[in-house]
JSON list of C-alpha atoms in Angstrom, two decimals:
[
{"chain": "A", "resi": 1, "resn": "MET", "atom": "CA", "xyz": [-148.72, -86.56, -0.02]},
{"chain": "A", "resi": 2, "resn": "ILE", "atom": "CA", "xyz": [-150.27, -86.12, 3.42]},
{"chain": "A", "resi": 3, "resn": "ASP", "atom": "CA", "xyz": [-154.04, -85.59, 3.37]},
{"chain": "A", "resi": 4, "resn": "ASP", "atom": "CA", "xyz": [-154.31, -84.52, 7.00]},
{"chain": "A", "resi": 5, "resn": "PRO", "atom": "CA", "xyz": [-152.95, -80.99, 7.54]},
{"chain": "A", "resi": 6, "resn": "ALA", "atom": "CA", "xyz": [-152.63, -81.62, 11.29]},
{"chain": "A", "resi": 7, "resn": "ALA", "atom": "CA", "xyz": [-150.39, -84.63, 10.64]},
{"chain": "A", "resi": 8, "resn": "GLU", "atom": "CA", "xyz": [-148.29, -82.51, 8.31]},
{"chain": "A", "resi": 9, "resn": "THR", "atom": "CA", "xyz": [-147.62, -79.95, 11.04]},
{"chain": "A", "resi": 10, "resn": "GLY", "atom": "CA", "xyz": [-147.25, -82.55, 13.77]},
{"chain": "A", "resi": 11, "resn": "GLN", "atom": "CA", "xyz": [-150.29, -81.28, 15.65]},
{"chain": "A", "resi": 12, "resn": "ASN", "atom": "CA", "xyz": [-152.61, -83.64, 17.43]},
{"chain": "A", "resi": 13, "resn": "PRO", "atom": "CA", "xyz": [-156.07, -82.15, 16.90]},
{"chain": "A", "resi": 14, "resn": "ALA", "atom": "CA", "xyz": [-157.55, -84.25, 19.71]},
{"chain": "A", "resi": 15, "resn": "SER", "atom": "CA", "xyz": [-155.32, -82.71, 22.36]},
{"chain": "A", "resi": 16, "resn": "GLY", "atom": "CA", "xyz": [-154.44, -79.40, 20.74]},
{"chain": "A", "resi": 17, "resn": "TYR", "atom": "CA", "xyz": [-150.80, -80.19, 21.44]},
{"chain": "A", "resi": 18, "resn": "ASP", "atom": "CA", "xyz": [-148.32, -78.78, 18.95]},
{"chain": "A", "resi": 19, "resn": "PRO", "atom": "CA", "xyz": [-144.96, -80.59, 19.21]},
{"chain": "A", "resi": 20, "resn": "HIS", "atom": "CA", "xyz": [-143.36, -77.73, 17.29]},
{"chain": "A", "resi": 21, "resn": "ALA", "atom": "CA", "xyz": [-144.49, -75.03, 19.72]},
{"chain": "A", "resi": 22, "resn": "SER", "atom": "CA", "xyz": [-141.48, -72.90, 20.46]},
{"chain": "A", "resi": 23, "resn": "SER", "atom": "CA", "xyz": [-140.37, -69.39, 21.24]},
{"chain": "A", "resi": 24, "resn": "LEU", "atom": "CA", "xyz": [-137.24, -70.02, 19.19]},
{"chain": "A", "resi": 25, "resn": "GLN", "atom": "CA", "xyz": [-138.77, -69.81, 15.71]},
{"chain": "A", "resi": 26, "resn": "GLY", "atom": "CA", "xyz": [-137.11, -66.99, 13.85]},
{"chain": "A", "resi": 27, "resn": "GLU", "atom": "CA", "xyz": [-134.18, -67.03, 16.27]},
{"chain": "A", "resi": 28, "resn": "ALA", "atom": "CA", "xyz": [-132.58, -70.32, 15.27]},
{"chain": "A", "resi": 29, "resn": "ASP", "atom": "CA", "xyz": [-131.52, -71.86, 11.99]},
{"chain": "A", "resi": 30, "resn": "PRO", "atom": "CA", "xyz": [-134.35, -74.03, 10.58]},
{"chain": "A", "resi": 31, "resn": "ALA", "atom": "CA", "xyz": [-132.04, -77.08, 10.49]},
{"chain": "A", "resi": 32, "resn": "VAL", "atom": "CA", "xyz": [-131.26, -76.59, 14.18]},
{"chain": "A", "resi": 33, "resn": "LEU", "atom": "CA", "xyz": [-134.97, -76.31, 14.94]},
{"chain": "A", "resi": 34, "resn": "GLU", "atom": "CA", "xyz": [-135.68, -79.55, 13.06]},
{"chain": "A", "resi": 35, "resn": "GLU", "atom": "CA", "xyz": [-133.04, -81.36, 15.13]},
{"chain": "A", "resi": 36, "resn": "LEU", "atom": "CA", "xyz": [-134.48, -79.79, 18.26]},
{"chain": "A", "resi": 37, "resn": "TYR", "atom": "CA", "xyz": [-137.98, -80.97, 17.30]},
{"chain": "A", "resi": 38, "resn": "ALA", "atom": "CA", "xyz": [-136.70, -84.50, 16.68]},
{"chain": "A", "resi": 39, "resn": "ILE", "atom": "CA", "xyz": [-135.04, -84.65, 20.11]},
{"chain": "A", "resi": 40, "resn": "ARG", "atom": "CA", "xyz": [-138.11, -83.16, 21.75]},
{"chain": "A", "resi": 41, "resn": "GLY", "atom": "CA", "xyz": [-140.23, -85.80, 20.02]},
{"chain": "A", "resi": 42, "resn": "SER", "atom": "CA", "xyz": [-138.25, -88.43, 21.91]},
{"chain": "A", "resi": 43, "resn": "ILE", "atom": "CA", "xyz": [-138.72, -86.48, 25.15]},
{"chain": "A", "resi": 44, "resn": "ASP", "atom": "CA", "xyz": [-142.48, -86.31, 24.48]},
{"chain": "A", "resi": 45, "resn": "ASN", "atom": "CA", "xyz": [-142.55, -90.09, 24.07]},
{"chain": "A", "resi": 46, "resn": "PHE", "atom": "CA", "xyz": [-140.69, -90.56, 27.36]},
{"chain": "A", "resi": 47, "resn": "ASP", "atom": "CA", "xyz": [-143.10, -88.17, 29.10]},
{"chain": "A", "resi": 48, "resn": "ALA", "atom": "CA", "xyz": [-146.10, -90.11, 27.78]},
{"chain": "A", "resi": 49, "resn": "THR", "atom": "CA", "xyz": [-144.53, -93.36, 28.96]},
{"chain": "A", "resi": 50, "resn": "LEU", "atom": "CA", "xyz": [-143.89, -91.89, 32.40]},
{"chain": "A", "resi": 51, "resn": "VAL", "atom": "CA", "xyz": [-147.52, -90.79, 32.71]},
{"chain": "A", "resi": 52, "resn": "TYR", "atom": "CA", "xyz": [-148.82, -94.26, 31.84]},
{"chain": "A", "resi": 53, "resn": "LEU", "atom": "CA", "xyz": [-146.28, -95.95, 34.14]},
{"chain": "A", "resi": 54, "resn": "LEU", "atom": "CA", "xyz": [-147.28, -93.66, 37.00]},
{"chain": "A", "resi": 55, "resn": "ALA", "atom": "CA", "xyz": [-150.94, -94.44, 36.36]},
{"chain": "A", "resi": 56, "resn": "GLU", "atom": "CA", "xyz": [-150.19, -98.17, 36.62]},
{"chain": "A", "resi": 57, "resn": "ARG", "atom": "CA", "xyz": [-148.10, -97.62, 39.75]},
{"chain": "A", "resi": 58, "resn": "PHE", "atom": "CA", "xyz": [-150.93, -95.68, 41.40]},
{"chain": "A", "resi": 59, "resn": "LYS", "atom": "CA", "xyz": [-153.41, -98.45, 40.54]},
{"chain": "A", "resi": 60, "resn": "CYS", "atom": "CA", "xyz": [-151.19, -100.81, 42.54]},
{"chain": "A", "resi": 61, "resn": "THR", "atom": "CA", "xyz": [-150.79, -98.40, 45.43]},
{"chain": "A", "resi": 62, "resn": "GLN", "atom": "CA", "xyz": [-154.57, -97.98, 45.55]},
{"chain": "A", "resi": 63, "resn": "ARG", "atom": "CA", "xyz": [-154.81, -101.75, 46.05]},
{"chain": "A", "resi": 64, "resn": "VAL", "atom": "CA", "xyz": [-152.22, -101.48, 48.83]},
{"chain": "A", "resi": 65, "resn": "GLY", "atom": "CA", "xyz": [-154.25, -98.68, 50.41]},
{"chain": "A", "resi": 66, "resn": "ARG", "atom": "CA", "xyz": [-157.43, -100.76, 50.36]},
{"chain": "A", "resi": 67, "resn": "LEU", "atom": "CA", "xyz": [-155.60, -103.74, 51.88]},
{"chain": "A", "resi": 68, "resn": "LYS", "atom": "CA", "xyz": [-154.10, -101.56, 54.61]},
{"chain": "A", "resi": 69, "resn": "ALA", "atom": "CA", "xyz": [-157.49, -100.01, 55.38]},
{"chain": "A", "resi": 70, "resn": "GLU", "atom": "CA", "xyz": [-159.19, -103.42, 55.54]},
{"chain": "A", "resi": 71, "resn": "HIS", "atom": "CA", "xyz": [-156.64, -104.61, 58.09]},
{"chain": "A", "resi": 72, "resn": "SER", "atom": "CA", "xyz": [-156.27, -101.35, 60.03]},
{"chain": "A", "resi": 73, "resn": "LEU", "atom": "CA", "xyz": [-152.66, -100.88, 58.98]},
{"chain": "A", "resi": 74, "resn": "PRO", "atom": "CA", "xyz": [-151.10, -97.39, 58.97]},
{"chain": "A", "resi": 75, "resn": "PRO", "atom": "CA", "xyz": [-151.03, -95.50, 55.66]},
{"chain": "A", "resi": 76, "resn": "SER", "atom": "CA", "xyz": [-147.27, -94.99, 55.91]},
{"chain": "A", "resi": 77, "resn": "ASP", "atom": "CA", "xyz": [-144.55, -97.63, 56.22]},
{"chain": "A", "resi": 78, "resn": "PRO", "atom": "CA", "xyz": [-141.30, -95.80, 57.09]},
{"chain": "A", "resi": 79, "resn": "GLY", "atom": "CA", "xyz": [-139.20, -98.98, 56.85]},
{"chain": "A", "resi": 80, "resn": "ARG", "atom": "CA", "xyz": [-140.43, -99.67, 53.33]},
{"chain": "A", "resi": 81, "resn": "GLU", "atom": "CA", "xyz": [-139.98, -96.03, 52.35]},
{"chain": "A", "resi": 82, "resn": "ALA", "atom": "CA", "xyz": [-136.37, -95.95, 53.61]},
{"chain": "A", "resi": 83, "resn": "ALA", "atom": "CA", "xyz": [-135.56, -99.17, 51.74]},
{"chain": "A", "resi": 84, "resn": "GLN", "atom": "CA", "xyz": [-137.12, -97.77, 48.56]},
{"chain": "A", "resi": 85, "resn": "ILE", "atom": "CA", "xyz": [-135.14, -94.54, 48.81]},
{"chain": "A", "resi": 86, "resn": "LYS", "atom": "CA", "xyz": [-131.91, -96.48, 49.24]},
{"chain": "A", "resi": 87, "resn": "ARG", "atom": "CA", "xyz": [-132.82, -98.74, 46.30]},
{"chain": "A", "resi": 88, "resn": "LEU", "atom": "CA", "xyz": [-133.78, -95.84, 44.01]},
{"chain": "A", "resi": 89, "resn": "ARG", "atom": "CA", "xyz": [-130.62, -93.90, 44.85]},
{"chain": "A", "resi": 90, "resn": "THR", "atom": "CA", "xyz": [-128.56, -96.94, 43.84]},
{"chain": "A", "resi": 91, "resn": "LEU", "atom": "CA", "xyz": [-130.58, -97.38, 40.63]},
{"chain": "A", "resi": 92, "resn": "ALA", "atom": "CA", "xyz": [-130.15, -93.68, 39.88]},
{"chain": "A", "resi": 93, "resn": "GLU", "atom": "CA", "xyz": [-126.39, -93.89, 40.32]},
{"chain": "A", "resi": 94, "resn": "ASP", "atom": "CA", "xyz": [-126.27, -96.93, 38.01]},
{"chain": "A", "resi": 95, "resn": "ALA", "atom": "CA", "xyz": [-128.34, -95.02, 35.44]},
{"chain": "A", "resi": 96, "resn": "GLU", "atom": "CA", "xyz": [-126.20, -91.88, 35.76]},
{"chain": "A", "resi": 97, "resn": "LEU", "atom": "CA", "xyz": [-129.13, -89.91, 37.16]},
{"chain": "A", "resi": 98, "resn": "ASP", "atom": "CA", "xyz": [-128.69, -87.55, 40.10]},
{"chain": "A", "resi": 99, "resn": "PRO", "atom": "CA", "xyz": [-129.59, -89.68, 43.17]},
{"chain": "A", "resi": 100, "resn": "ALA", "atom": "CA", "xyz": [-130.85, -86.60, 45.02]},
{"chain": "A", "resi": 101, "resn": "PHE", "atom": "CA", "xyz": [-133.30, -85.96, 42.20]},
{"chain": "A", "resi": 102, "resn": "ALA", "atom": "CA", "xyz": [-134.45, -89.59, 42.26]},
{"chain": "A", "resi": 103, "resn": "GLU", "atom": "CA", "xyz": [-135.01, -89.32, 46.01]},
{"chain": "A", "resi": 104, "resn": "LYS", "atom": "CA", "xyz": [-137.01, -86.09, 45.67]},
{"chain": "A", "resi": 105, "resn": "PHE", "atom": "CA", "xyz": [-139.11, -87.69, 42.94]},
{"chain": "A", "resi": 106, "resn": "LEU", "atom": "CA", "xyz": [-139.81, -90.78, 45.05]},
{"chain": "A", "resi": 107, "resn": "ASN", "atom": "CA", "xyz": [-140.60, -88.66, 48.12]},
{"chain": "A", "resi": 108, "resn": "PHE", "atom": "CA", "xyz": [-143.14, -86.71, 46.07]},
{"chain": "A", "resi": 109, "resn": "ILE", "atom": "CA", "xyz": [-144.78, -89.93, 44.86]},
{"chain": "A", "resi": 110, "resn": "VAL", "atom": "CA", "xyz": [-144.76, -91.49, 48.33]},
{"chain": "A", "resi": 111, "resn": "SER", "atom": "CA", "xyz": [-146.39, -88.41, 49.86]},
{"chain": "A", "resi": 112, "resn": "GLU", "atom": "CA", "xyz": [-149.16, -88.64, 47.27]},
{"chain": "A", "resi": 113, "resn": "VAL", "atom": "CA", "xyz": [-149.60, -92.35, 47.95]},
{"chain": "A", "resi": 114, "resn": "ILE", "atom": "CA", "xyz": [-149.84, -91.75, 51.70]},
{"chain": "A", "resi": 115, "resn": "GLN", "atom": "CA", "xyz": [-152.53, -89.10, 51.11]},
{"chain": "A", "resi": 116, "resn": "HIS", "atom": "CA", "xyz": [-154.44, -91.62, 48.99]},
{"chain": "A", "resi": 117, "resn": "HIS", "atom": "CA", "xyz": [-154.07, -94.28, 51.69]},
{"chain": "A", "resi": 118, "resn": "ARG", "atom": "CA", "xyz": [-155.36, -91.86, 54.32]},
{"chain": "A", "resi": 119, "resn": "ALA", "atom": "CA", "xyz": [-158.36, -91.02, 52.13]},
{"chain": "A", "resi": 120, "resn": "ILE", "atom": "CA", "xyz": [-159.12, -94.70, 51.56]},
{"chain": "A", "resi": 121, "resn": "ALA", "atom": "CA", "xyz": [-158.92, -95.38, 55.31]},
{"chain": "A", "resi": 122, "resn": "ALA", "atom": "CA", "xyz": [-161.17, -92.40, 56.04]},
{"chain": "A", "resi": 123, "resn": "ASP", "atom": "CA", "xyz": [-163.73, -93.63, 53.50]},
{"chain": "A", "resi": 124, "resn": "ARG", "atom": "CA", "xyz": [-163.81, -97.04, 55.22]},
{"chain": "A", "resi": 125, "resn": "SER", "atom": "CA", "xyz": [-164.42, -95.48, 58.66]}
]
């Protein structure tokens, strides 16, 4: 017997997130919905992991930004960025992920990092 009604429904009262939120209730067989919820639970775990990994990555890039600012280095490093794109496209192919998607994702991250580096440099000026 579960004493916490939120745990019984899968809701996290701290965040208000309901992992069973769906527009499909009443449209799909309950057994199908349960399988869908189970798969989505895995997706939710991956999403949480991605958020924490990105946070750690950005902590490192902040350190890079401070180092670059201290030594008057430019916020962008096109040679590094090109090498990273090539590397991520290869990793994506190996992982059976669309390399174009991986490149777009990295380009988005790199553009954010460059903005952070510019801000750090401006703060030091």
